[in-house]
PDB file of C-alpha atoms and ligand atoms in Angstrom:
ATOM      1  CA  MET A1306      11.573   9.329  19.981  1.00  0.00           C
ATOM      2  CA  THR A1307       9.232   7.180  17.898  1.00  0.00           C
ATOM      3  CA  ARG A1308      10.208   7.110  14.234  1.00  0.00           C
ATOM      4  CA  ILE A1309       7.005   7.029  12.209  1.00  0.00           C
ATOM      5  CA  ALA A1310       6.807   5.918   8.572  1.00  0.00           C
ATOM      6  CA  VAL A1311       3.745   6.507   6.438  1.00  0.00           C
ATOM      7  CA  TYR A1312       3.075   3.888   3.771  1.00  0.00           C
ATOM      8  CA  PRO A1313       0.420   5.301   1.419  1.00  0.00           C
ATOM      9  CA  GLY A1314      -1.494   3.619  -1.371  1.00  0.00           C
ATOM     10  CA  SER A1315      -4.791   2.450  -2.757  1.00  0.00           C
ATOM     11  CA  PHE A1316      -4.421  -1.112  -1.418  1.00  0.00           C
ATOM     12  CA  ASP A1317      -7.190  -2.429  -3.677  1.00  0.00           C
ATOM     13  CA  PRO A1318      -6.554  -4.973  -2.213  1.00  0.00           C
ATOM     14  CA  ILE A1319      -3.462  -5.358  -0.012  1.00  0.00           C
ATOM     15  CA  THR A1320      -1.107  -8.036  -1.416  1.00  0.00           C
ATOM     16  CA  ARG A1321       1.778 -10.070  -0.023  1.00  0.00           C
ATOM     17  CA  GLY A1322       3.998  -7.452  -1.700  1.00  0.00           C
ATOM     18  CA  HIS A1323       2.530  -4.675   0.442  1.00  0.00           C
ATOM     19  CA  GLU A1324       2.864  -6.835   3.551  1.00  0.00           C
ATOM     20  CA  ASP A1325       6.517  -7.442   2.701  1.00  0.00           C
ATOM     21  CA  LEU A1326       7.186  -3.702   2.423  1.00  0.00           C
ATOM     22  CA  ILE A1327       5.479  -2.992   5.752  1.00  0.00           C
ATOM     23  CA  ARG A1328       7.803  -5.539   7.406  1.00  0.00           C
ATOM     24  CA  ARG A1329      10.846  -4.027   5.704  1.00  0.00           C
ATOM     25  CA  ALA A1330       9.905  -0.527   6.881  1.00  0.00           C
ATOM     26  CA  PHE A1331      10.498  -1.671  10.460  1.00  0.00           C
ATOM     27  CA  THR A1332      14.234  -1.755   9.751  1.00  0.00           C
ATOM     28  CA  PHE A1333      14.160   2.037  10.146  1.00  0.00           C
ATOM     29  CA  ALA A1334      10.745   2.851  11.671  1.00  0.00           C
ATOM     30  CA  ASP A1335       9.221   2.085  15.064  1.00  0.00           C
ATOM     31  CA  LYS A1336       5.681   2.526  13.804  1.00  0.00           C
ATOM     32  CA  VAL A1337       4.168   2.242  10.321  1.00  0.00           C
ATOM     33  CA  VAL A1338       0.993   4.135   9.474  1.00  0.00           C
ATOM     34  CA  VAL A1339      -0.608   2.506   6.448  1.00  0.00           C
ATOM     35  CA  ALA A1340      -2.431   5.361   4.755  1.00  0.00           C
ATOM     36  CA  VAL A1341      -5.323   4.271   2.564  1.00  0.00           C
ATOM     37  CA  ALA A1342      -6.286   6.837  -0.053  1.00  0.00           C
ATOM     38  CA  VAL A1343      -9.961   7.750  -0.023  1.00  0.00           C
ATOM     39  CA  ASN A1344      -9.840   9.083  -3.547  1.00  0.00           C
ATOM     40  CA  VAL A1345      -8.193   6.694  -5.949  1.00  0.00           C
ATOM     41  CA  ALA A1346      -7.882   7.368  -9.659  1.00  0.00           C
ATOM     42  CA  LYS A1347     -10.039   4.479 -10.826  1.00  0.00           C
ATOM     43  CA  GLN A1348     -13.221   3.062  -9.347  1.00  0.00           C
ATOM     44  CA  PRO A1349     -11.863   0.661  -6.719  1.00  0.00           C
ATOM     45  CA  LEU A1350     -13.047  -2.940  -6.433  1.00  0.00           C
ATOM     46  CA  PHE A1351     -13.153  -2.705  -2.630  1.00  0.00           C
ATOM     47  CA  THR A1352     -14.768   0.103  -0.681  1.00  0.00           C
ATOM     48  CA  LEU A1353     -12.589   2.215   1.589  1.00  0.00           C
ATOM     49  CA  GLU A1354     -13.923   0.371   4.646  1.00  0.00           C
ATOM     50  CA  GLU A1355     -13.198  -3.011   3.054  1.00  0.00           C
ATOM     51  CA  ARG A1356      -9.651  -1.993   2.086  1.00  0.00           C
ATOM     52  CA  VAL A1357      -8.946  -0.737   5.615  1.00  0.00           C
ATOM     53  CA  ALA A1358     -10.424  -3.866   7.229  1.00  0.00           C
ATOM     54  CA  LEU A1359      -8.410  -6.195   4.979  1.00  0.00           C
ATOM     55  CA  ILE A1360      -5.146  -4.388   5.784  1.00  0.00           C
ATOM     56  CA  ARG A1361      -5.943  -4.641   9.503  1.00  0.00           C
ATOM     57  CA  GLN A1362      -6.241  -8.405   9.112  1.00  0.00           C
ATOM     58  CA  ALA A1363      -3.314  -8.934   6.739  1.00  0.00           C
ATOM     59  CA  ALA A1364      -0.886  -6.667   8.608  1.00  0.00           C
ATOM     60  CA  ALA A1365      -2.109  -7.224  12.156  1.00  0.00           C
ATOM     61  CA  ASP A1366       0.618  -5.814  14.398  1.00  0.00           C
ATOM     62  CA  PRO A1367       0.406  -3.361  17.307  1.00  0.00           C
ATOM     63  CA  LYS A1368       3.067  -1.260  15.579  1.00  0.00           C
ATOM     64  CA  VAL A1369       0.977  -0.950  12.411  1.00  0.00           C
ATOM     65  CA  GLU A1370      -1.789   1.631  12.324  1.00  0.00           C
ATOM     66  CA  VAL A1371      -4.204   1.678   9.391  1.00  0.00           C
ATOM     67  CA  ARG A1372      -5.851   4.984   8.560  1.00  0.00           C
ATOM     68  CA  ALA A1373      -7.831   6.386   5.674  1.00  0.00           C
ATOM     69  CA  PHE A1374      -6.721   9.752   4.333  1.00  0.00           C
ATOM     70  CA  ASP A1375      -8.300  12.313   2.076  1.00  0.00           C
ATOM     71  CA  GLY A1376      -6.539  15.223   0.410  1.00  0.00           C
ATOM     72  CA  LEU A1377      -2.786  15.592   0.172  1.00  0.00           C
ATOM     73  CA  LEU A1378      -0.503  12.842   1.383  1.00  0.00           C
ATOM     74  CA  ALA A1379       2.045  15.465   2.478  1.00  0.00           C
ATOM     75  CA  ASP A1380      -0.525  17.042   4.842  1.00  0.00           C
ATOM     76  CA  PHE A1381      -1.495  13.660   6.247  1.00  0.00           C
ATOM     77  CA  ALA A1382       2.147  12.644   6.779  1.00  0.00           C
ATOM     78  CA  ARG A1383       2.771  15.901   8.667  1.00  0.00           C
ATOM     79  CA  GLN A1384      -0.365  15.404  10.789  1.00  0.00           C
ATOM     80  CA  VAL A1385       0.753  11.973  11.978  1.00  0.00           C
ATOM     81  CA  GLY A1386       4.296  13.193  12.668  1.00  0.00           C
ATOM     82  CA  ALA A1387       5.943  11.006  10.042  1.00  0.00           C
ATOM     83  CA  ALA A1388       9.656  11.277   9.329  1.00  0.00           C
ATOM     84  CA  VAL A1389       9.418   9.297   6.085  1.00  0.00           C
ATOM     85  CA  ILE A1390       7.018   8.255   3.355  1.00  0.00           C
ATOM     86  CA  VAL A1391       7.587   4.695   2.158  1.00  0.00           C
ATOM     87  CA  ARG A1392       6.913   3.596  -1.396  1.00  0.00           C
ATOM     88  CA  GLY A1393       7.745   0.368  -3.184  1.00  0.00           C
ATOM     89  CA  LEU A1394       9.765   0.254  -6.395  1.00  0.00           C
ATOM     90  CA  ARG A1395       9.263  -2.900  -8.407  1.00  0.00           C
ATOM     91  CA  ALA A1396      10.427  -2.074 -11.892  1.00  0.00           C
ATOM     92  CA  VAL A1397      11.838   0.756 -13.963  1.00  0.00           C
ATOM     93  CA  SER A1398       8.293   1.450 -15.125  1.00  0.00           C
ATOM     94  CA  ASP A1399       7.383   2.547 -11.584  1.00  0.00           C
ATOM     95  CA  PHE A1400      10.216   5.007 -11.416  1.00  0.00           C
ATOM     96  CA  GLU A1401       9.044   8.100 -13.271  1.00  0.00           C
ATOM     97  CA  TYR A1402       5.726   8.408 -11.441  1.00  0.00           C
ATOM     98  CA  GLU A1403       7.336   7.649  -8.087  1.00  0.00           C
ATOM     99  CA  PHE A1404      10.114  10.174  -8.695  1.00  0.00           C
ATOM    100  CA  GLN A1405       7.608  12.903  -9.576  1.00  0.00           C
ATOM    101  CA  MET A1406       5.528  12.108  -6.524  1.00  0.00           C
ATOM    102  CA  ALA A1407       8.558  12.097  -4.210  1.00  0.00           C
ATOM    103  CA  LEU A1408       9.704  15.491  -5.484  1.00  0.00           C
ATOM    104  CA  MET A1409       6.229  16.977  -5.183  1.00  0.00           C
ATOM    105  CA  ASN A1410       5.810  15.608  -1.672  1.00  0.00           C
ATOM    106  CA  ARG A1411       9.190  17.055  -0.682  1.00  0.00           C
ATOM    107  CA  ASN A1412       8.071  20.387  -2.089  1.00  0.00           C
ATOM    108  CA  LEU A1413       4.893  20.227  -0.006  1.00  0.00           C
ATOM    109  CA  ALA A1414       6.507  18.806   3.143  1.00  0.00           C
ATOM    110  CA  PRO A1415      10.242  19.591   3.059  1.00  0.00           C
ATOM    111  CA  GLY A1416      11.080  17.794   6.301  1.00  0.00           C
ATOM    112  CA  ILE A1417       9.706  14.436   5.197  1.00  0.00           C
ATOM    113  CA  GLU A1418      11.854  12.139   3.074  1.00  0.00           C
ATOM    114  CA  THR A1419      10.505   9.533   0.660  1.00  0.00           C
ATOM    115  CA  VAL A1420      12.191   6.158   1.038  1.00  0.00           C
ATOM    116  CA  PHE A1421      11.889   3.571  -1.720  1.00  0.00           C
ATOM    117  CA  LEU A1422      11.916  -0.076  -0.771  1.00  0.00           C
ATOM    118  CA  VAL A1423      12.432  -3.022  -3.085  1.00  0.00           C
ATOM    119  CA  PRO A1424      10.160  -6.002  -2.440  1.00  0.00           C
ATOM    120  CA  ALA A1425      11.259  -9.609  -2.064  1.00  0.00           C
ATOM    121  CA  PHE A1426      12.405 -11.090  -5.382  1.00  0.00           C
ATOM    122  CA  ASP A1427       9.428 -13.451  -5.766  1.00  0.00           C
ATOM    123  CA  LEU A1428       6.944 -10.631  -5.099  1.00  0.00           C
ATOM    124  CA  THR A1429       8.442  -8.182  -7.569  1.00  0.00           C
ATOM    125  CA  TYR A1430       5.921  -8.938 -10.319  1.00  0.00           C
ATOM    126  CA  LEU A1431       2.950  -8.603  -7.987  1.00  0.00           C
ATOM    127  CA  SER A1432       0.379  -5.802  -8.094  1.00  0.00           C
ATOM    128  CA  SER A1433      -3.154  -5.307  -6.831  1.00  0.00           C
ATOM    129  CA  SER A1434      -4.421  -4.928 -10.392  1.00  0.00           C
ATOM    130  CA  LEU A1435      -2.954  -8.309 -11.411  1.00  0.00           C
ATOM    131  CA  VAL A1436      -4.441  -9.934  -8.323  1.00  0.00           C
ATOM    132  CA  ARG A1437      -7.875  -8.466  -9.175  1.00  0.00           C
ATOM    133  CA  GLU A1438      -7.618  -9.728 -12.736  1.00  0.00           C
ATOM    134  CA  VAL A1439      -6.537 -13.239 -11.771  1.00  0.00           C
ATOM    135  CA  ALA A1440      -9.311 -13.441  -9.167  1.00  0.00           C
ATOM    136  CA  ARG A1441     -11.896 -12.079 -11.616  1.00  0.00           C
ATOM    137  CA  PHE A1442     -11.261 -15.014 -13.941  1.00  0.00           C
ATOM    138  CA  GLY A1443     -11.185 -17.608 -11.183  1.00  0.00           C
ATOM    139  CA  GLY A1444      -7.399 -18.016 -10.888  1.00  0.00           C
ATOM    140  CA  ASP A1445      -5.609 -19.061  -7.712  1.00  0.00           C
ATOM    141  CA  VAL A1446      -4.370 -16.089  -5.703  1.00  0.00           C
ATOM    142  CA  SER A1447      -3.582 -17.987  -2.500  1.00  0.00           C
ATOM    143  CA  GLN A1448       0.181 -17.362  -2.801  1.00  0.00           C
ATOM    144  CA  LEU A1449      -0.337 -13.690  -3.534  1.00  0.00           C
ATOM    145  CA  VAL A1450      -2.626 -12.437  -0.775  1.00  0.00           C
ATOM    146  CA  HIS A1451      -3.585 -13.077   2.857  1.00  0.00           C
ATOM    147  CA  PRO A1452      -6.394 -15.667   3.305  1.00  0.00           C
ATOM    148  CA  ALA A1453      -8.812 -12.909   4.380  1.00  0.00           C
ATOM    149  CA  VAL A1454      -8.164 -11.100   1.093  1.00  0.00           C
ATOM    150  CA  ARG A1455      -8.615 -14.303  -0.903  1.00  0.00           C
ATOM    151  CA  GLN A1456     -11.948 -14.822   0.838  1.00  0.00           C
ATOM    152  CA  ALA A1457     -13.017 -11.243   0.101  1.00  0.00           C
ATOM    153  CA  LEU A1458     -12.057 -11.684  -3.562  1.00  0.00           C
ATOM    154  CA  ARG A1459     -14.147 -14.872  -3.722  1.00  0.00           C
ATOM    155  CA  GLN A1460     -17.132 -12.887  -2.488  1.00  0.00           C
ATOM    156  CA  LYS A1461     -16.573 -10.203  -5.133  1.00  0.00           C
ATOM    157  CA  PHE A1462     -16.175 -12.802  -7.884  1.00  0.00           C
ATOM    158  CA  PRO A1463     -18.334 -15.814  -7.026  1.00  0.00           C
ATOM    159  CA  LYS A1464     -17.863 -18.637  -9.515  1.00  0.00           C
TER     160      LYS A1464
HETATM  161  O1  PNS B1321      -1.198   2.661  -4.654  1.00  0.00           O
HETATM  162  P1  PNS B1321      -1.192   3.900  -5.495  1.00  0.00           P
HETATM  163  O2  PNS B1321      -2.515   4.032  -6.219  1.00  0.00           O
HETATM  164  O3  PNS B1321      -0.017   3.966  -6.424  1.00  0.00           O
HETATM  165  O4  PNS B1321      -1.085   5.140  -4.477  1.00  0.00           O
HETATM  166  C1  PNS B1321      -1.021   6.457  -4.949  1.00  0.00           C
HETATM  167  C2  PNS B1321      -1.218   7.452  -3.796  1.00  0.00           C
HETATM  168  C3  PNS B1321      -2.562   7.217  -3.136  1.00  0.00           C
HETATM  169  C4  PNS B1321      -0.126   7.260  -2.775  1.00  0.00           C
HETATM  170  C5  PNS B1321      -1.140   8.895  -4.396  1.00  0.00           C
HETATM  171  O5  PNS B1321      -2.061   9.005  -5.436  1.00  0.00           O
HETATM  172  C6  PNS B1321      -1.410   9.975  -3.354  1.00  0.00           C
HETATM  173  O6  PNS B1321      -0.562  10.264  -2.558  1.00  0.00           O
HETATM  174  N1  PNS B1321      -2.636  10.534  -3.379  1.00  0.00           N
HETATM  175  C7  PNS B1321      -3.027  11.545  -2.429  1.00  0.00           C
HETATM  176  C8  PNS B1321      -3.132  12.930  -3.087  1.00  0.00           C
HETATM  177  C9  PNS B1321      -1.772  13.563  -3.200  1.00  0.00           C
HETATM  178  O7  PNS B1321      -1.129  13.857  -2.219  1.00  0.00           O
HETATM  179  N2  PNS B1321      -1.370  13.787  -4.462  1.00  0.00           N
HETATM  180  C10 PNS B1321      -0.103  14.392  -4.774  1.00  0.00           C
HETATM  181  C11 PNS B1321       1.016  13.398  -4.701  1.00  0.00           C
HETATM  182  S1  PNS B1321       2.440  14.136  -5.282  1.00  0.00           S
END
């Protein structure tokens, strides 16, 4: 039986932290479906198509599937036959929102467990919003994102 994990998020853009979590998910999953939210709270920097394409380059692996999803994550996770939803926990500040979301998702899809993964120590401070901000002001993001993402950020913020 293939154990499927869904890893949802905005991925605006994917960072080395996200890539690290995808790799870690393979300790308990055979396949990871990276689920890119169509509707994100704020206006994203990258379009849905750009976010999906960048993940496909940064996390290129036959066991990784990248899909956009609209509507409820719980419905999407059920549709793809996921056993677990993976989320990253970086700091205490993440906890309350993540806890609420996990409980709501369990309410909506009782058979699917949320699993929290802790990123590598040196990636703990990393977030897509910080990467966007550093890139916006011309800072070096080469350690923080895949080269394809760095290139895409350069195009968004030409010097
Ligand atoms: O990377 P993010 O922005 O923290 O990801 C949040 C995301 C997209 C995973 C969350 O907003 C989500 O699941 N949205 C889909 C709609 C949904 O199911 N909402 C209820 C969650 S309890």
